[in-house]
PDB file of C-alpha atoms in Angstrom:
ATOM      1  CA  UNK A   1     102.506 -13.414  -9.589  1.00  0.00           C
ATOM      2  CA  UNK A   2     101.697 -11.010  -6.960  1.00  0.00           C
ATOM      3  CA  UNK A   3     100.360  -7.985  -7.362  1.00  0.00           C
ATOM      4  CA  UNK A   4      99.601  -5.059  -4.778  1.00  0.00           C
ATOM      5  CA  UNK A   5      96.670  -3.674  -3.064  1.00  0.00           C
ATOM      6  CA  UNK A   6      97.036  -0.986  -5.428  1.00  0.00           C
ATOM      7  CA  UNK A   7      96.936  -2.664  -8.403  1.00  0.00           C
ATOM      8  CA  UNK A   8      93.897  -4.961  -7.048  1.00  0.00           C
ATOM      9  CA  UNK A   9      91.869  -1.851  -6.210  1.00  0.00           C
ATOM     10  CA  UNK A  10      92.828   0.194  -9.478  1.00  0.00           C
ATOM     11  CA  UNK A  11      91.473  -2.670 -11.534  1.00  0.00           C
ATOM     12  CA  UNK A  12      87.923  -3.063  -9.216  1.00  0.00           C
ATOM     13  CA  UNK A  13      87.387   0.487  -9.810  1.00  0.00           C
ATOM     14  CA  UNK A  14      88.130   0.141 -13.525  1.00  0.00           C
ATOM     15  CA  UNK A  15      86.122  -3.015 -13.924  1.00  0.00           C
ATOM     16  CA  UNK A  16      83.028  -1.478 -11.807  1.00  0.00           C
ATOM     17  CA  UNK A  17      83.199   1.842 -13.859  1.00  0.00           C
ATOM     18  CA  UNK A  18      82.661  -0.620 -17.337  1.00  0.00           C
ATOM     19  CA  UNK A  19      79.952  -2.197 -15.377  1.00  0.00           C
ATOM     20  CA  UNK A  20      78.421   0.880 -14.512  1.00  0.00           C
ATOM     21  CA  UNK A  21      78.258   2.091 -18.444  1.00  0.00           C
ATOM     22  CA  UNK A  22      77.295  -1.036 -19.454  1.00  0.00           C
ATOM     23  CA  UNK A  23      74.225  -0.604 -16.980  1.00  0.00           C
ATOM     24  CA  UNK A  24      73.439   2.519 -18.604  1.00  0.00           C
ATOM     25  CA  UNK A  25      73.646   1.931 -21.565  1.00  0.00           C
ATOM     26  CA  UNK A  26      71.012  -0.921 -21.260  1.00  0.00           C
ATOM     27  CA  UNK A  27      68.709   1.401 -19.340  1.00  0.00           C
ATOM     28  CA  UNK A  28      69.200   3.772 -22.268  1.00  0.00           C
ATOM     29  CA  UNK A  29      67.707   0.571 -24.923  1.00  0.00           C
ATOM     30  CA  UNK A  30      64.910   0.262 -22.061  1.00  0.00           C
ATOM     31  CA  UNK A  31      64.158   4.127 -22.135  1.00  0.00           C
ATOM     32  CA  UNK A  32      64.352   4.231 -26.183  1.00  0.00           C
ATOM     33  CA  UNK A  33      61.992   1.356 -26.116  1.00  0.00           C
ATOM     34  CA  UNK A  34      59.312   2.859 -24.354  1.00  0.00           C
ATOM     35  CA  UNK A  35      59.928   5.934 -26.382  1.00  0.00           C
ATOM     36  CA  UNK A  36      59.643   4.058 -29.496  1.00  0.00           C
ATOM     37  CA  UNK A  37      56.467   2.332 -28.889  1.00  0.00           C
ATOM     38  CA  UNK A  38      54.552   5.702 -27.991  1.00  0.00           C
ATOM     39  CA  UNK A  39      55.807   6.639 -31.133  1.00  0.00           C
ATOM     40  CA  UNK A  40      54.966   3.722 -32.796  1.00  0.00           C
ATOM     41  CA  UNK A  41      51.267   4.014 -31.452  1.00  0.00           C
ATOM     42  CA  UNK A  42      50.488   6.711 -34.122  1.00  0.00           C
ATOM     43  CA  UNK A  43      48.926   6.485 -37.018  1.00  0.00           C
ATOM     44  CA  UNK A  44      52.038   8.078 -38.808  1.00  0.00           C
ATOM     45  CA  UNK A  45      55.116   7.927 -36.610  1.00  0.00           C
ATOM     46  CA  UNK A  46      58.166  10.424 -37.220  1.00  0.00           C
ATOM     47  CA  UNK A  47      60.551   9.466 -39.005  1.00  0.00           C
ATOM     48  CA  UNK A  48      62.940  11.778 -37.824  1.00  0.00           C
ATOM     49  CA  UNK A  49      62.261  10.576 -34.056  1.00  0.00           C
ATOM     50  CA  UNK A  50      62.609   6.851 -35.108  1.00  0.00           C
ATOM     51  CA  UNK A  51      65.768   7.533 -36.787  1.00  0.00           C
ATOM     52  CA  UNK A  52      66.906   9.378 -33.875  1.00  0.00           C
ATOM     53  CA  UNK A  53      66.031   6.116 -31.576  1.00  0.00           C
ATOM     54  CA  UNK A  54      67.508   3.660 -34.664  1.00  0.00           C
ATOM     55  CA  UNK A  55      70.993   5.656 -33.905  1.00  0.00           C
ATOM     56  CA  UNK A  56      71.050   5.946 -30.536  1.00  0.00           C
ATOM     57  CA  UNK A  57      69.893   2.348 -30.427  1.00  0.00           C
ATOM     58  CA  UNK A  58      73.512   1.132 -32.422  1.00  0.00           C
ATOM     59  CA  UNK A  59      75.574   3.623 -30.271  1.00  0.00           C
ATOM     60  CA  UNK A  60      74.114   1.881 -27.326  1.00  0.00           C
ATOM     61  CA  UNK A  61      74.973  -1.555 -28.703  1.00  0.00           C
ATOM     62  CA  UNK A  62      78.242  -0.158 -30.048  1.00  0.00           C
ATOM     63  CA  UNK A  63      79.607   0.732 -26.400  1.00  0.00           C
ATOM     64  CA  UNK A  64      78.111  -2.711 -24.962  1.00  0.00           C
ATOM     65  CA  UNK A  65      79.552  -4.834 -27.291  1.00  0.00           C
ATOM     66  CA  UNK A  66      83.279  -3.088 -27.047  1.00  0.00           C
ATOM     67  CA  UNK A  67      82.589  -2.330 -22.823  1.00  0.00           C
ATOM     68  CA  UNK A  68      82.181  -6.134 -21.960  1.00  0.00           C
ATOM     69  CA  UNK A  69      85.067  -7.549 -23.770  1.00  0.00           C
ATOM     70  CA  UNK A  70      87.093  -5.136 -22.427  1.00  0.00           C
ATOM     71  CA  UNK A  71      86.052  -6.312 -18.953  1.00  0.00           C
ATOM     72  CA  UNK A  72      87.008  -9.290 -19.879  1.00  0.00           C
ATOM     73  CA  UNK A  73      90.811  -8.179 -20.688  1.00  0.00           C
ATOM     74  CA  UNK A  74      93.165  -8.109 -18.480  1.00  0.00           C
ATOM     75  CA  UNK A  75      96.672  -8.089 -19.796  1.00  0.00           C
ATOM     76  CA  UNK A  76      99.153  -8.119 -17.066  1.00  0.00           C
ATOM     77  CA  UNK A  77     102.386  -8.178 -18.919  1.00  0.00           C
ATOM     78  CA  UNK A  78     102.642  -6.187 -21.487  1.00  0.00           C
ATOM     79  CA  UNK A  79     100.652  -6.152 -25.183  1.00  0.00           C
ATOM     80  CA  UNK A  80     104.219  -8.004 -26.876  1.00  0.00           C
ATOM     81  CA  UNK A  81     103.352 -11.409 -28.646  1.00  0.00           C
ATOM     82  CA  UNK A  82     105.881 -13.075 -26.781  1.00  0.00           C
ATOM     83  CA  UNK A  83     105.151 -11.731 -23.315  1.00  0.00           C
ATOM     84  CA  UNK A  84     101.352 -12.978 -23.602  1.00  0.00           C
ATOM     85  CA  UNK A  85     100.490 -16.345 -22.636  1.00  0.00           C
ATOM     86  CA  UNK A  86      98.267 -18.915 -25.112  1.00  0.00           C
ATOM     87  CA  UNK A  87      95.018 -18.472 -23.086  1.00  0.00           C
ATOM     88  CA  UNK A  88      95.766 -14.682 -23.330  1.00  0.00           C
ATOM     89  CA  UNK A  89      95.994 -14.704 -27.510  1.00  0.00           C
ATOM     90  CA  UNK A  90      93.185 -17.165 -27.608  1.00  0.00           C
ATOM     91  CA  UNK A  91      91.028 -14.482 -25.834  1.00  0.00           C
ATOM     92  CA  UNK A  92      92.234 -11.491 -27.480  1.00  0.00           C
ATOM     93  CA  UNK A  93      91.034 -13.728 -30.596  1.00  0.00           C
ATOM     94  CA  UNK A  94      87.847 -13.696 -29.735  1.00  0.00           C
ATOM     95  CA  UNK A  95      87.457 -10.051 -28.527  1.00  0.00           C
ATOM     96  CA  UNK A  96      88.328  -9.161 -32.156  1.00  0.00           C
ATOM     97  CA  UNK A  97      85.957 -11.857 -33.443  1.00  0.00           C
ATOM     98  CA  UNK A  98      82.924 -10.637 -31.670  1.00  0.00           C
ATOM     99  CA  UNK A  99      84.087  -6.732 -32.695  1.00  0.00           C
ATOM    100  CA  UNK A 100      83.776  -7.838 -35.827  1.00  0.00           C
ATOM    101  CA  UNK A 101      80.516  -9.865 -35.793  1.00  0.00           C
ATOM    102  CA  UNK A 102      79.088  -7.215 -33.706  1.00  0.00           C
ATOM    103  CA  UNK A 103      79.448  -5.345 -37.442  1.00  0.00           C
ATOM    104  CA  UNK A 104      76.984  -7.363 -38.519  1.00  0.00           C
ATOM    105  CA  UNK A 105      74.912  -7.665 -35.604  1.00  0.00           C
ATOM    106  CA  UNK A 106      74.816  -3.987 -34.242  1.00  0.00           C
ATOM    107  CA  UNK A 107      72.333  -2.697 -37.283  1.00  0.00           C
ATOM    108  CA  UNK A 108      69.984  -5.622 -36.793  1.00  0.00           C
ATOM    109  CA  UNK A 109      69.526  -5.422 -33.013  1.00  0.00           C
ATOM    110  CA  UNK A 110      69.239  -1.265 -33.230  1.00  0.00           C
ATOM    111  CA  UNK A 111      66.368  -2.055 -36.389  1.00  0.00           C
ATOM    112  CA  UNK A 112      63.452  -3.959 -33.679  1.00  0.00           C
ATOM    113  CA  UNK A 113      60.818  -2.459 -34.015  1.00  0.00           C
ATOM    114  CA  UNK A 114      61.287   0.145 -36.336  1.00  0.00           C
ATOM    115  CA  UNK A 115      61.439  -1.343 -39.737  1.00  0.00           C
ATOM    116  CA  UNK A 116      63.303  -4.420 -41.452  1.00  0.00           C
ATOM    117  CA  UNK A 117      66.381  -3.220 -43.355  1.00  0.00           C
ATOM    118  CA  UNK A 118      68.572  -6.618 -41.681  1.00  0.00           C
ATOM    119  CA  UNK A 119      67.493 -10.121 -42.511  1.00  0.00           C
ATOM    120  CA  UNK A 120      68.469 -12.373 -39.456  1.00  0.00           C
ATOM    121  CA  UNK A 121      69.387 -15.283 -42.284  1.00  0.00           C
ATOM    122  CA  UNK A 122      72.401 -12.919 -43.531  1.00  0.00           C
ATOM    123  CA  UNK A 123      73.756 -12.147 -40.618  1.00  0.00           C
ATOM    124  CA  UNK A 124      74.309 -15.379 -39.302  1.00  0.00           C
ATOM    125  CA  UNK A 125      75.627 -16.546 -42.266  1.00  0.00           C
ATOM    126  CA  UNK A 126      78.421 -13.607 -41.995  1.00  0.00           C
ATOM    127  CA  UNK A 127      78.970 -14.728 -38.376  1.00  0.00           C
ATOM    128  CA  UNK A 128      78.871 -18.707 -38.911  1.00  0.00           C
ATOM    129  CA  UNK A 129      81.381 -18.449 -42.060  1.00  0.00           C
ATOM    130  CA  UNK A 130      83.252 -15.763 -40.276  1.00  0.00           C
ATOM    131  CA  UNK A 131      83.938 -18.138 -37.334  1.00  0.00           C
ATOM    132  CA  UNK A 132      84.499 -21.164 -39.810  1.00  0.00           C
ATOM    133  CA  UNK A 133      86.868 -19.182 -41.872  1.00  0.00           C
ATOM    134  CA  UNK A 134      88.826 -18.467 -38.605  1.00  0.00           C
ATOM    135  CA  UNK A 135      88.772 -21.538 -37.846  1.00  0.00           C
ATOM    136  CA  UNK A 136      90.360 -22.933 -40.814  1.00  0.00           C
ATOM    137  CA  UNK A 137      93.024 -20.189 -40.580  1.00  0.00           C
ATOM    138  CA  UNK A 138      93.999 -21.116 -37.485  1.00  0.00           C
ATOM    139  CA  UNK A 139      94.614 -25.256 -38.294  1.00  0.00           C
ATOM    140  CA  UNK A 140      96.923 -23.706 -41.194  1.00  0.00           C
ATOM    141  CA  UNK A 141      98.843 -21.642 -38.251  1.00  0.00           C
ATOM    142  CA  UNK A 142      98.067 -17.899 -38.987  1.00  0.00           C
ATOM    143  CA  UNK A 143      98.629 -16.273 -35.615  1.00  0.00           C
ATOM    144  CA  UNK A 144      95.720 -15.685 -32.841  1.00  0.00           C
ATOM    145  CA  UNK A 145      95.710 -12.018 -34.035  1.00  0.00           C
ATOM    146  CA  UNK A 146      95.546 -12.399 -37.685  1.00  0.00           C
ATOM    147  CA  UNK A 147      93.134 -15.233 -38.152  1.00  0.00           C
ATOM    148  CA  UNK A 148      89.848 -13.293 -37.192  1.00  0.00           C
ATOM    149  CA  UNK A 149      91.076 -10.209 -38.648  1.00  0.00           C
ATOM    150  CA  UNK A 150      91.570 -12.525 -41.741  1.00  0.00           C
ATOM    151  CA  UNK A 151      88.020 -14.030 -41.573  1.00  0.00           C
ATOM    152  CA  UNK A 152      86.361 -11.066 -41.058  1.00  0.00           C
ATOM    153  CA  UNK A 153      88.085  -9.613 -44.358  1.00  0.00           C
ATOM    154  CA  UNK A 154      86.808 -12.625 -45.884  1.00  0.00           C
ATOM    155  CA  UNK A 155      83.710 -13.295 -44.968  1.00  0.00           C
ATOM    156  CA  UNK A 156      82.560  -9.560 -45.336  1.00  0.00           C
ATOM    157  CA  UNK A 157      82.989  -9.645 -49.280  1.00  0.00           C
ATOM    158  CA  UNK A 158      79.423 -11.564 -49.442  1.00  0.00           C
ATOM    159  CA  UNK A 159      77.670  -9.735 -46.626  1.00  0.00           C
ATOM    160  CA  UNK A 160      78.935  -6.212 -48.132  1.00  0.00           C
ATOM    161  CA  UNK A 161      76.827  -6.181 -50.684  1.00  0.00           C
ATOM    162  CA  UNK A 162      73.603  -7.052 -48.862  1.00  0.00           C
ATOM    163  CA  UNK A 163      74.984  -3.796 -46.005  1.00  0.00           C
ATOM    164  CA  UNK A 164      75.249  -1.602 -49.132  1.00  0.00           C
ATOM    165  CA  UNK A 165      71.433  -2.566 -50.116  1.00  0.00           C
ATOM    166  CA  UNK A 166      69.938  -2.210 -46.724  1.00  0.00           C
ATOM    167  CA  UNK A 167      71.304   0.781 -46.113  1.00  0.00           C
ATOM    168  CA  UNK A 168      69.959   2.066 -49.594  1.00  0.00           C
ATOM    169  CA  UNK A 169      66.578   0.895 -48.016  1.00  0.00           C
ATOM    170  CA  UNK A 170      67.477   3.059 -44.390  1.00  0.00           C
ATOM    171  CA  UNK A 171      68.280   6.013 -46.953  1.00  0.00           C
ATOM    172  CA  UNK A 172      64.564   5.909 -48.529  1.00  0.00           C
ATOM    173  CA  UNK A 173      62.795   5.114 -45.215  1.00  0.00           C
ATOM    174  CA  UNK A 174      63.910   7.679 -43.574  1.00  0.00           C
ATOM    175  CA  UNK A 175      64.335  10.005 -46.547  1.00  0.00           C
ATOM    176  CA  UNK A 176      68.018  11.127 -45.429  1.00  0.00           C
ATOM    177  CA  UNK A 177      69.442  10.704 -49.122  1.00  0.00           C
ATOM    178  CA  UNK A 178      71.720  13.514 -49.512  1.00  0.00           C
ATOM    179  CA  UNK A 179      70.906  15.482 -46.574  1.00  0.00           C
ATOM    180  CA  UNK A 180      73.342  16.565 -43.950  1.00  0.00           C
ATOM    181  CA  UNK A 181      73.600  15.771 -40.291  1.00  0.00           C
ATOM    182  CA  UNK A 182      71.707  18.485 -38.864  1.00  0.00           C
ATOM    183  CA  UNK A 183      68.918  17.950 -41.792  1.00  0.00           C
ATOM    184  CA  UNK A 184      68.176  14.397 -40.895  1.00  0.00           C
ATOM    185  CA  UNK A 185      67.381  14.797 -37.242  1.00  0.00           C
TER     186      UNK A 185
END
């Protein structure tokens, strides 16, 4: 299929635009790491400033692991089932796999450094039964779309309850239990 000069150029400039935050957002986790260890190099680092860097760290993260997928989608045809082609559901299955194991693995990335409220053992085991789940699902024929959405579903009935208890610990290490926005910064 041929498409115009146009259309060839519109999609540079959108791809080099996703690049471009992508970029910055990784300079950002560069900048908040130097900022966190001269923080760190206290003898009692604020808690308020590392909570501060712990948030900005999973926004970061956040917007990388939703702007490079995104790169990597190009629909040409449409979003209907029937108008996309098999390569183009198989991908758009695992863009909404790795949204949802970037769930998992968001909190434990933006954590380095800080303080351990994410074990590394329980996060791959939500993303290695996530992606056996969906596997499964898809040899008994639930569609490209469903199956990860499926999996995830599944898969995050164990994991939810270890989520719930690290965040309990976030609450008490940076003492933001019942305190409103503005109060915790």
């Amino acid at each position: 299929m041929y498409f115009s000069d146009s259309r060839i150029s519109f999609d540079k400039n959108v791809m080099y635009r996703i690049w471009s935050v992508i970029l910055t957002m990784f300079l950002l986790l560069i900048y908040l790491d130097i900022k966190l260890i001269s923080i760190n190099s206290s003898n009692t680092p604020d808690r308020k400033k590392q909570l501060r860097i712990f948030m900005l760290r999973v926004f970061a993260y956040a917007i990388i692991f939703v702007a490079f997928p995104m790169n990597l989608l190009v629909f040409d045809k449409g979003s209907s089932g029937e108008l996309l082609s098999f390569s183009d559901k198989i991908i758009l299955s695992s863009f909404v796999l790795v949204m949802l194991n970037a769930l998992a693995l968001i909190p434990y990335l933006a954590q380095r450094n800080i303080a351990l409220f994410f074990k590394l053992k329980d996060v791959l085991i939500y993303n290695v039964g996530m992606v056996v789940c969906m596997l499964v699902l898809l040899y008994l024929g639930v569609s490209q779309y469903m199956a990860p959405a499926i999996a995830g579903l599944l898969s995050g009935f164990g994991f939810l309850k270890k989520m719930l208890d690290a965040w309990d610990h976030i609450n008490e290490f940076f003492d933001i239990k019942d305190k409103r926005i503005h109060e915790m910064f």
